[in-house]
JSON list of C-alpha atoms in Angstrom, two decimals:
[
{"chain": "Y", "resi": 200, "resn": "MET", "atom": "CA", "xyz": [65.21, 122.43, 135.72]},
{"chain": "Y", "resi": 201, "resn": "ASP", "atom": "CA", "xyz": [63.92, 118.89, 135.69]},
{"chain": "Y", "resi": 202, "resn": "LEU", "atom": "CA", "xyz": [62.11, 117.90, 132.53]},
{"chain": "Y", "resi": 203, "resn": "GLY", "atom": "CA", "xyz": [61.81, 114.22, 133.24]},
{"chain": "Y", "resi": 204, "resn": "GLY", "atom": "CA", "xyz": [65.20, 113.16, 131.91]},
{"chain": "Y", "resi": 205, "resn": "GLN", "atom": "CA", "xyz": [64.72, 114.51, 128.40]},
{"chain": "Y", "resi": 206, "resn": "GLY", "atom": "CA", "xyz": [67.95, 114.74, 126.48]},
{"chain": "Y", "resi": 207, "resn": "GLN", "atom": "CA", "xyz": [69.63, 112.01, 128.53]},
{"chain": "Y", "resi": 208, "resn": "ASP", "atom": "CA", "xyz": [68.93, 109.37, 125.91]},
{"chain": "Y", "resi": 209, "resn": "MET", "atom": "CA", "xyz": [71.01, 111.16, 123.28]},
{"chain": "Y", "resi": 210, "resn": "GLN", "atom": "CA", "xyz": [74.58, 109.93, 123.16]},
{"chain": "Y", "resi": 211, "resn": "MET", "atom": "CA", "xyz": [77.01, 111.57, 120.75]},
{"chain": "Y", "resi": 212, "resn": "VAL", "atom": "CA", "xyz": [79.95, 109.63, 119.40]},
{"chain": "Y", "resi": 213, "resn": "GLY", "atom": "CA", "xyz": [81.89, 111.96, 117.13]},
{"chain": "Y", "resi": 214, "resn": "ASP", "atom": "CA", "xyz": [82.18, 115.54, 115.91]},
{"chain": "Y", "resi": 215, "resn": "GLU", "atom": "CA", "xyz": [79.80, 114.90, 113.00]},
{"chain": "Y", "resi": 216, "resn": "ASP", "atom": "CA", "xyz": [77.15, 113.62, 115.40]},
{"chain": "Y", "resi": 217, "resn": "VAL", "atom": "CA", "xyz": [77.54, 116.76, 117.49]},
{"chain": "Y", "resi": 218, "resn": "LYS", "atom": "CA", "xyz": [77.17, 118.98, 114.40]},
{"chain": "Y", "resi": 219, "resn": "VAL", "atom": "CA", "xyz": [74.04, 117.11, 113.30]},
{"chain": "Y", "resi": 220, "resn": "CYS", "atom": "CA", "xyz": [72.61, 117.28, 116.81]},
{"chain": "Y", "resi": 221, "resn": "LYS", "atom": "CA", "xyz": [73.27, 121.03, 117.08]},
{"chain": "Y", "resi": 222, "resn": "SER", "atom": "CA", "xyz": [71.78, 121.78, 113.66]},
{"chain": "Y", "resi": 223, "resn": "THR", "atom": "CA", "xyz": [68.71, 119.67, 114.53]},
{"chain": "Y", "resi": 224, "resn": "PHE", "atom": "CA", "xyz": [68.46, 121.55, 117.82]},
{"chain": "Y", "resi": 225, "resn": "ILE", "atom": "CA", "xyz": [68.57, 124.92, 116.06]},
{"chain": "Y", "resi": 226, "resn": "VAL", "atom": "CA", "xyz": [65.78, 123.89, 113.68]},
{"chain": "Y", "resi": 227, "resn": "CYS", "atom": "CA", "xyz": [63.67, 122.60, 116.59]},
{"chain": "Y", "resi": 228, "resn": "LEU", "atom": "CA", "xyz": [64.44, 125.70, 118.63]},
{"chain": "Y", "resi": 229, "resn": "LYS", "atom": "CA", "xyz": [63.29, 128.00, 115.84]},
{"chain": "Y", "resi": 230, "resn": "ARG", "atom": "CA", "xyz": [60.07, 126.01, 115.46]},
{"chain": "Y", "resi": 231, "resn": "ALA", "atom": "CA", "xyz": [59.39, 125.97, 119.20]},
{"chain": "Y", "resi": 232, "resn": "LYS", "atom": "CA", "xyz": [60.14, 129.68, 119.52]},
{"chain": "Y", "resi": 233, "resn": "ALA", "atom": "CA", "xyz": [57.86, 130.53, 116.58]},
{"chain": "Y", "resi": 234, "resn": "HIS", "atom": "CA", "xyz": [55.10, 128.30, 117.97]},
{"chain": "Y", "resi": 235, "resn": "VAL", "atom": "CA", "xyz": [55.30, 129.80, 121.45]},
{"chain": "Y", "resi": 236, "resn": "ILE", "atom": "CA", "xyz": [55.32, 133.37, 120.14]},
{"chain": "Y", "resi": 237, "resn": "ALA", "atom": "CA", "xyz": [52.48, 132.67, 117.68]},
{"chain": "Y", "resi": 238, "resn": "ASN", "atom": "CA", "xyz": [50.33, 131.09, 120.36]},
{"chain": "Y", "resi": 239, "resn": "THR", "atom": "CA", "xyz": [50.84, 133.83, 122.92]},
{"chain": "Y", "resi": 240, "resn": "ALA", "atom": "CA", "xyz": [48.79, 136.35, 120.95]},
{"chain": "Y", "resi": 241, "resn": "HIS", "atom": "CA", "xyz": [45.89, 135.84, 123.35]},
{"chain": "Y", "resi": 242, "resn": "ARG", "atom": "CA", "xyz": [48.23, 135.95, 126.37]},
{"chain": "Y", "resi": 243, "resn": "THR", "atom": "CA", "xyz": [46.23, 133.36, 128.27]},
{"chain": "Y", "resi": 244, "resn": "GLY", "atom": "CA", "xyz": [49.24, 131.10, 128.70]},
{"chain": "Y", "resi": 245, "resn": "SER", "atom": "CA", "xyz": [47.96, 127.73, 127.51]},
{"chain": "Y", "resi": 246, "resn": "LEU", "atom": "CA", "xyz": [49.42, 124.66, 129.17]},
{"chain": "Y", "resi": 247, "resn": "GLN", "atom": "CA", "xyz": [51.05, 123.51, 125.93]},
{"chain": "Y", "resi": 248, "resn": "CYS", "atom": "CA", "xyz": [52.68, 126.91, 125.32]},
{"chain": "Y", "resi": 249, "resn": "ILE", "atom": "CA", "xyz": [54.10, 126.96, 128.83]},
{"chain": "Y", "resi": 250, "resn": "LYS", "atom": "CA", "xyz": [55.49, 123.45, 128.43]},
{"chain": "Y", "resi": 251, "resn": "GLU", "atom": "CA", "xyz": [57.08, 124.41, 125.11]},
{"chain": "Y", "resi": 252, "resn": "ALA", "atom": "CA", "xyz": [58.56, 127.58, 126.58]},
{"chain": "Y", "resi": 253, "resn": "ILE", "atom": "CA", "xyz": [60.06, 125.55, 129.44]},
{"chain": "Y", "resi": 254, "resn": "HIS", "atom": "CA", "xyz": [61.47, 123.07, 126.89]},
{"chain": "Y", "resi": 255, "resn": "TRP", "atom": "CA", "xyz": [62.82, 126.01, 124.87]},
{"chain": "Y", "resi": 256, "resn": "ALA", "atom": "CA", "xyz": [64.59, 127.41, 127.94]},
{"chain": "Y", "resi": 257, "resn": "PHE", "atom": "CA", "xyz": [65.95, 123.99, 128.89]},
{"chain": "Y", "resi": 258, "resn": "HIS", "atom": "CA", "xyz": [67.35, 123.19, 125.45]},
{"chain": "Y", "resi": 259, "resn": "ALA", "atom": "CA", "xyz": [68.66, 126.72, 124.91]},
{"chain": "Y", "resi": 260, "resn": "GLU", "atom": "CA", "xyz": [70.58, 126.27, 128.18]},
{"chain": "Y", "resi": 261, "resn": "VAL", "atom": "CA", "xyz": [71.90, 122.84, 127.20]},
{"chain": "Y", "resi": 262, "resn": "TYR", "atom": "CA", "xyz": [73.21, 124.15, 123.87]},
{"chain": "Y", "resi": 263, "resn": "GLN", "atom": "CA", "xyz": [74.15, 127.58, 125.27]},
{"chain": "Y", "resi": 264, "resn": "HIS", "atom": "CA", "xyz": [71.92, 129.28, 122.72]},
{"chain": "Y", "resi": 265, "resn": "ALA", "atom": "CA", "xyz": [71.54, 133.06, 122.84]},
{"chain": "Y", "resi": 266, "resn": "SER", "atom": "CA", "xyz": [67.75, 132.81, 123.17]},
{"chain": "Y", "resi": 267, "resn": "ALA", "atom": "CA", "xyz": [67.84, 131.27, 126.67]},
{"chain": "Y", "resi": 268, "resn": "LEU", "atom": "CA", "xyz": [67.05, 134.52, 128.51]},
{"chain": "Y", "resi": 269, "resn": "GLU", "atom": "CA", "xyz": [64.25, 135.29, 126.07]},
{"chain": "Y", "resi": 270, "resn": "ALA", "atom": "CA", "xyz": [62.85, 131.81, 126.71]},
{"chain": "Y", "resi": 271, "resn": "TYR", "atom": "CA", "xyz": [62.90, 132.35, 130.47]},
{"chain": "Y", "resi": 272, "resn": "GLN", "atom": "CA", "xyz": [61.16, 135.70, 130.07]},
{"chain": "Y", "resi": 273, "resn": "MET", "atom": "CA", "xyz": [58.49, 134.03, 127.95]},
{"chain": "Y", "resi": 274, "resn": "CYS", "atom": "CA", "xyz": [58.07, 131.33, 130.64]},
{"chain": "Y", "resi": 275, "resn": "PHE", "atom": "CA", "xyz": [57.44, 133.99, 133.29]},
{"chain": "Y", "resi": 276, "resn": "GLU", "atom": "CA", "xyz": [54.90, 135.82, 131.13]},
{"chain": "Y", "resi": 277, "resn": "LEU", "atom": "CA", "xyz": [53.00, 132.71, 130.09]},
{"chain": "Y", "resi": 278, "resn": "PHE", "atom": "CA", "xyz": [53.03, 131.17, 133.55]},
{"chain": "Y", "resi": 279, "resn": "ASP", "atom": "CA", "xyz": [51.77, 134.39, 135.12]},
{"chain": "Y", "resi": 280, "resn": "SER", "atom": "CA", "xyz": [49.00, 134.75, 132.53]},
{"chain": "Y", "resi": 281, "resn": "HIS", "atom": "CA", "xyz": [47.97, 131.14, 132.91]},
{"chain": "Y", "resi": 282, "resn": "VAL", "atom": "CA", "xyz": [47.82, 131.11, 136.70]},
{"chain": "Y", "resi": 283, "resn": "MET", "atom": "CA", "xyz": [46.23, 134.52, 137.12]},
{"chain": "Y", "resi": 284, "resn": "THR", "atom": "CA", "xyz": [43.37, 133.77, 134.73]},
{"chain": "Y", "resi": 285, "resn": "ARG", "atom": "CA", "xyz": [42.14, 130.98, 137.01]},
{"chain": "Y", "resi": 286, "resn": "SER", "atom": "CA", "xyz": [39.21, 132.05, 139.13]},
{"chain": "Y", "resi": 287, "resn": "SER", "atom": "CA", "xyz": [39.32, 129.74, 142.12]},
{"chain": "Y", "resi": 288, "resn": "ILE", "atom": "CA", "xyz": [42.09, 129.09, 144.61]},
{"chain": "Y", "resi": 289, "resn": "ILE", "atom": "CA", "xyz": [42.03, 125.38, 143.75]},
{"chain": "Y", "resi": 290, "resn": "SER", "atom": "CA", "xyz": [42.34, 125.96, 140.00]},
{"chain": "Y", "resi": 291, "resn": "ARG", "atom": "CA", "xyz": [45.22, 128.42, 140.61]},
{"chain": "Y", "resi": 292, "resn": "TRP", "atom": "CA", "xyz": [46.99, 125.86, 142.77]},
{"chain": "Y", "resi": 293, "resn": "GLU", "atom": "CA", "xyz": [46.47, 123.14, 140.15]},
{"chain": "Y", "resi": 294, "resn": "ALA", "atom": "CA", "xyz": [47.77, 125.45, 137.41]},
{"chain": "Y", "resi": 295, "resn": "ALA", "atom": "CA", "xyz": [50.79, 126.45, 139.48]},
{"chain": "Y", "resi": 296, "resn": "THR", "atom": "CA", "xyz": [51.75, 122.86, 140.26]},
{"chain": "Y", "resi": 297, "resn": "ALA", "atom": "CA", "xyz": [51.14, 121.50, 136.76]},
{"chain": "Y", "resi": 298, "resn": "PHE", "atom": "CA", "xyz": [54.72, 122.11, 135.66]},
{"chain": "Y", "resi": 299, "resn": "ARG", "atom": "CA", "xyz": [57.57, 120.27, 137.27]},
{"chain": "Y", "resi": 300, "resn": "GLY", "atom": "CA", "xyz": [60.54, 122.60, 137.28]},
{"chain": "Y", "resi": 301, "resn": "ALA", "atom": "CA", "xyz": [58.51, 125.82, 137.12]},
{"chain": "Y", "resi": 302, "resn": "GLN", "atom": "CA", "xyz": [59.18, 126.52, 140.81]},
{"chain": "Y", "resi": 303, "resn": "SER", "atom": "CA", "xyz": [62.89, 126.88, 140.10]},
{"chain": "Y", "resi": 304, "resn": "LEU", "atom": "CA", "xyz": [62.46, 129.15, 137.04]},
{"chain": "Y", "resi": 305, "resn": "PRO", "atom": "CA", "xyz": [63.56, 132.33, 138.86]},
{"chain": "Y", "resi": 306, "resn": "VAL", "atom": "CA", "xyz": [66.75, 130.67, 140.11]},
{"chain": "Y", "resi": 307, "resn": "ASP", "atom": "CA", "xyz": [67.42, 129.01, 136.76]},
{"chain": "Y", "resi": 308, "resn": "ALA", "atom": "CA", "xyz": [66.82, 132.25, 134.84]},
{"chain": "Y", "resi": 309, "resn": "ALA", "atom": "CA", "xyz": [69.06, 134.28, 137.15]},
{"chain": "Y", "resi": 310, "resn": "SER", "atom": "CA", "xyz": [71.74, 131.61, 136.98]},
{"chain": "Y", "resi": 311, "resn": "CYS", "atom": "CA", "xyz": [71.58, 131.73, 133.17]},
{"chain": "Y", "resi": 312, "resn": "ALA", "atom": "CA", "xyz": [71.99, 135.52, 133.17]},
{"chain": "Y", "resi": 313, "resn": "ILE", "atom": "CA", "xyz": [74.90, 135.31, 135.61]},
{"chain": "Y", "resi": 314, "resn": "ARG", "atom": "CA", "xyz": [76.67, 132.77, 133.39]},
{"chain": "Y", "resi": 315, "resn": "ARG", "atom": "CA", "xyz": [76.31, 135.29, 130.56]},
{"chain": "Y", "resi": 316, "resn": "ASP", "atom": "CA", "xyz": [77.82, 138.03, 132.78]},
{"chain": "Y", "resi": 317, "resn": "ASN", "atom": "CA", "xyz": [74.56, 139.96, 132.76]},
{"chain": "Y", "resi": 318, "resn": "LEU", "atom": "CA", "xyz": [74.17, 140.65, 136.48]},
{"chain": "Y", "resi": 319, "resn": "ARG", "atom": "CA", "xyz": [71.58, 143.38, 136.03]},
{"chain": "Y", "resi": 320, "resn": "ARG", "atom": "CA", "xyz": [69.34, 141.03, 134.06]},
{"chain": "Y", "resi": 321, "resn": "ALA", "atom": "CA", "xyz": [69.92, 138.30, 136.66]},
{"chain": "Y", "resi": 322, "resn": "VAL", "atom": "CA", "xyz": [68.59, 140.58, 139.40]},
{"chain": "Y", "resi": 323, "resn": "GLU", "atom": "CA", "xyz": [65.63, 141.62, 137.23]},
{"chain": "Y", "resi": 324, "resn": "LEU", "atom": "CA", "xyz": [64.70, 138.02, 136.47]},
{"chain": "Y", "resi": 325, "resn": "MET", "atom": "CA", "xyz": [65.12, 136.99, 140.09]},
{"chain": "Y", "resi": 326, "resn": "GLU", "atom": "CA", "xyz": [62.93, 139.84, 141.29]},
{"chain": "Y", "resi": 327, "resn": "GLN", "atom": "CA", "xyz": [60.30, 139.15, 138.63]},
{"chain": "Y", "resi": 328, "resn": "GLY", "atom": "CA", "xyz": [60.16, 135.48, 139.56]},
{"chain": "Y", "resi": 329, "resn": "ARG", "atom": "CA", "xyz": [60.22, 136.18, 143.27]},
{"chain": "Y", "resi": 330, "resn": "GLY", "atom": "CA", "xyz": [57.41, 138.68, 142.96]},
{"chain": "Y", "resi": 331, "resn": "GLN", "atom": "CA", "xyz": [55.40, 136.27, 140.85]},
{"chain": "Y", "resi": 332, "resn": "GLN", "atom": "CA", "xyz": [55.83, 133.42, 143.31]},
{"chain": "Y", "resi": 333, "resn": "TRP", "atom": "CA", "xyz": [55.06, 135.57, 146.36]},
{"chain": "Y", "resi": 334, "resn": "SER", "atom": "CA", "xyz": [51.99, 136.97, 144.62]},
{"chain": "Y", "resi": 335, "resn": "LEU", "atom": "CA", "xyz": [50.80, 133.47, 143.85]},
{"chain": "Y", "resi": 336, "resn": "ALA", "atom": "CA", "xyz": [51.54, 132.30, 147.39]},
{"chain": "Y", "resi": 337, "resn": "SER", "atom": "CA", "xyz": [49.55, 135.17, 148.87]},
{"chain": "Y", "resi": 338, "resn": "ARG", "atom": "CA", "xyz": [46.59, 134.34, 146.62]},
{"chain": "Y", "resi": 339, "resn": "LEU", "atom": "CA", "xyz": [46.71, 130.65, 147.49]},
{"chain": "Y", "resi": 340, "resn": "ARG", "atom": "CA", "xyz": [47.31, 130.84, 151.18]},
{"chain": "Y", "resi": 341, "resn": "THR", "atom": "CA", "xyz": [44.67, 130.65, 153.84]},
{"chain": "Y", "resi": 342, "resn": "PRO", "atom": "CA", "xyz": [45.49, 132.61, 156.98]},
{"chain": "Y", "resi": 343, "resn": "LEU", "atom": "CA", "xyz": [48.37, 130.83, 158.65]},
{"chain": "Y", "resi": 344, "resn": "GLU", "atom": "CA", "xyz": [46.66, 130.81, 162.03]},
{"chain": "Y", "resi": 345, "resn": "ASP", "atom": "CA", "xyz": [43.69, 128.94, 160.55]},
{"chain": "Y", "resi": 346, "resn": "LEU", "atom": "CA", "xyz": [45.97, 126.48, 158.85]},
{"chain": "Y", "resi": 347, "resn": "GLU", "atom": "CA", "xyz": [47.97, 125.98, 162.03]},
{"chain": "Y", "resi": 348, "resn": "SER", "atom": "CA", "xyz": [44.84, 125.15, 164.01]},
{"chain": "Y", "resi": 349, "resn": "ILE", "atom": "CA", "xyz": [43.73, 122.59, 161.42]},
{"chain": "Y", "resi": 350, "resn": "VAL", "atom": "CA", "xyz": [46.99, 121.07, 160.10]},
{"chain": "Y", "resi": 351, "resn": "PRO", "atom": "CA", "xyz": [49.96, 122.16, 162.26]},
{"chain": "Y", "resi": 352, "resn": "GLU", "atom": "CA", "xyz": [52.52, 120.11, 160.29]},
{"chain": "Y", "resi": 353, "resn": "LEU", "atom": "CA", "xyz": [51.51, 121.74, 157.01]},
{"chain": "Y", "resi": 354, "resn": "ALA", "atom": "CA", "xyz": [51.75, 125.20, 158.59]},
{"chain": "Y", "resi": 355, "resn": "ARG", "atom": "CA", "xyz": [55.27, 124.36, 159.82]},
{"chain": "Y", "resi": 356, "resn": "LYS", "atom": "CA", "xyz": [56.28, 123.20, 156.32]},
{"chain": "Y", "resi": 357, "resn": "PHE", "atom": "CA", "xyz": [54.83, 126.37, 154.82]},
{"chain": "Y", "resi": 358, "resn": "LEU", "atom": "CA", "xyz": [56.89, 128.52, 157.18]},
{"chain": "Y", "resi": 359, "resn": "GLN", "atom": "CA", "xyz": [60.02, 126.51, 156.36]},
{"chain": "Y", "resi": 360, "resn": "LEU", "atom": "CA", "xyz": [59.39, 126.85, 152.65]},
{"chain": "Y", "resi": 361, "resn": "SER", "atom": "CA", "xyz": [58.83, 130.60, 153.01]},
{"chain": "Y", "resi": 362, "resn": "LYS", "atom": "CA", "xyz": [62.11, 130.98, 154.89]},
{"chain": "Y", "resi": 363, "resn": "HIS", "atom": "CA", "xyz": [64.06, 128.90, 152.36]},
{"chain": "Y", "resi": 364, "resn": "LEU", "atom": "CA", "xyz": [62.52, 130.81, 149.47]},
{"chain": "Y", "resi": 365, "resn": "SER", "atom": "CA", "xyz": [63.39, 134.12, 151.05]},
{"chain": "Y", "resi": 366, "resn": "ASP", "atom": "CA", "xyz": [66.96, 132.98, 151.82]},
{"chain": "Y", "resi": 367, "resn": "ALA", "atom": "CA", "xyz": [67.46, 131.64, 148.28]},
{"chain": "Y", "resi": 368, "resn": "GLN", "atom": "CA", "xyz": [66.16, 134.84, 146.72]},
{"chain": "Y", "resi": 369, "resn": "ARG", "atom": "CA", "xyz": [68.40, 136.99, 148.91]},
{"chain": "Y", "resi": 370, "resn": "ALA", "atom": "CA", "xyz": [71.51, 134.90, 148.19]},
{"chain": "Y", "resi": 371, "resn": "ALA", "atom": "CA", "xyz": [70.81, 134.70, 144.46]},
{"chain": "Y", "resi": 372, "resn": "ALA", "atom": "CA", "xyz": [70.53, 138.49, 144.23]},
{"chain": "Y", "resi": 373, "resn": "SER", "atom": "CA", "xyz": [74.06, 138.68, 145.61]},
{"chain": "Y", "resi": 374, "resn": "THR", "atom": "CA", "xyz": [76.92, 139.41, 143.19]},
{"chain": "Y", "resi": 375, "resn": "ASP", "atom": "CA", "xyz": [78.88, 136.52, 144.70]},
{"chain": "Y", "resi": 376, "resn": "ARG", "atom": "CA", "xyz": [78.51, 133.80, 142.05]},
{"chain": "Y", "resi": 377, "resn": "ALA", "atom": "CA", "xyz": [79.51, 130.99, 144.41]},
{"chain": "Y", "resi": 378, "resn": "ALA", "atom": "CA", "xyz": [76.86, 132.06, 146.94]},
{"chain": "Y", "resi": 379, "resn": "ALA", "atom": "CA", "xyz": [74.26, 132.34, 144.18]},
{"chain": "Y", "resi": 380, "resn": "ASP", "atom": "CA", "xyz": [75.10, 128.86, 142.89]},
{"chain": "Y", "resi": 381, "resn": "ARG", "atom": "CA", "xyz": [74.98, 127.39, 146.41]},
{"chain": "Y", "resi": 382, "resn": "ALA", "atom": "CA", "xyz": [71.62, 129.04, 147.00]},
{"chain": "Y", "resi": 383, "resn": "ALA", "atom": "CA", "xyz": [70.29, 127.67, 143.71]},
{"chain": "Y", "resi": 384, "resn": "ILE", "atom": "CA", "xyz": [71.45, 124.15, 144.58]},
{"chain": "Y", "resi": 385, "resn": "GLU", "atom": "CA", "xyz": [69.99, 124.36, 148.09]},
{"chain": "Y", "resi": 386, "resn": "TYR", "atom": "CA", "xyz": [66.71, 125.73, 146.74]},
{"chain": "Y", "resi": 387, "resn": "ARG", "atom": "CA", "xyz": [66.38, 122.96, 144.14]},
{"chain": "Y", "resi": 388, "resn": "SER", "atom": "CA", "xyz": [67.13, 120.24, 146.70]},
{"chain": "Y", "resi": 389, "resn": "PHE", "atom": "CA", "xyz": [64.57, 121.79, 149.04]},
{"chain": "Y", "resi": 390, "resn": "LEU", "atom": "CA", "xyz": [62.00, 121.73, 146.23]},
{"chain": "Y", "resi": 391, "resn": "GLN", "atom": "CA", "xyz": [62.66, 118.02, 145.72]},
{"chain": "Y", "resi": 392, "resn": "ILE", "atom": "CA", "xyz": [61.63, 117.42, 149.34]},
{"chain": "Y", "resi": 393, "resn": "TYR", "atom": "CA", "xyz": [58.48, 119.55, 149.41]},
{"chain": "Y", "resi": 394, "resn": "VAL", "atom": "CA", "xyz": [57.15, 119.62, 145.86]}
]
């Protein structure tokens, strides 16, 4: 998940620095978690809540905190609520593309669950994310034939992206960790090209 290089500016020197950093992280994590949960009462998925949930997931992963899977689940719920409450195709597309890193959430969430030896949860998260992304894609897409007649290159890219997404989802659902990791890496690099 790319959050614009956050966390890269922190350099730890000794054990005391690491302890201070971890305790600061835990305090920040608790605040972020409480804020996200408190602000999801309306379930409309505000932009700020989604950003904070993504930050929560990212930092929980960095520090291997037990709340990482909960954070990913919250990301899915908020993102889905936010995007689906938009009335027009354009506003849905804008909402869906507002978050750098959100496209790889299913792969990141499944990878997190696999690292915690929770394969069942990995499959559930992957399927939830895949379903969410396919649902969004079907709501955003104009008929491919129409697109092909107007912008053939864009139609070709769409077909490529669909194939890569399908391949990545299939490989990530596999119990072979190496294959799942390769698929996640390939998917992320593909996103860098097209997103």
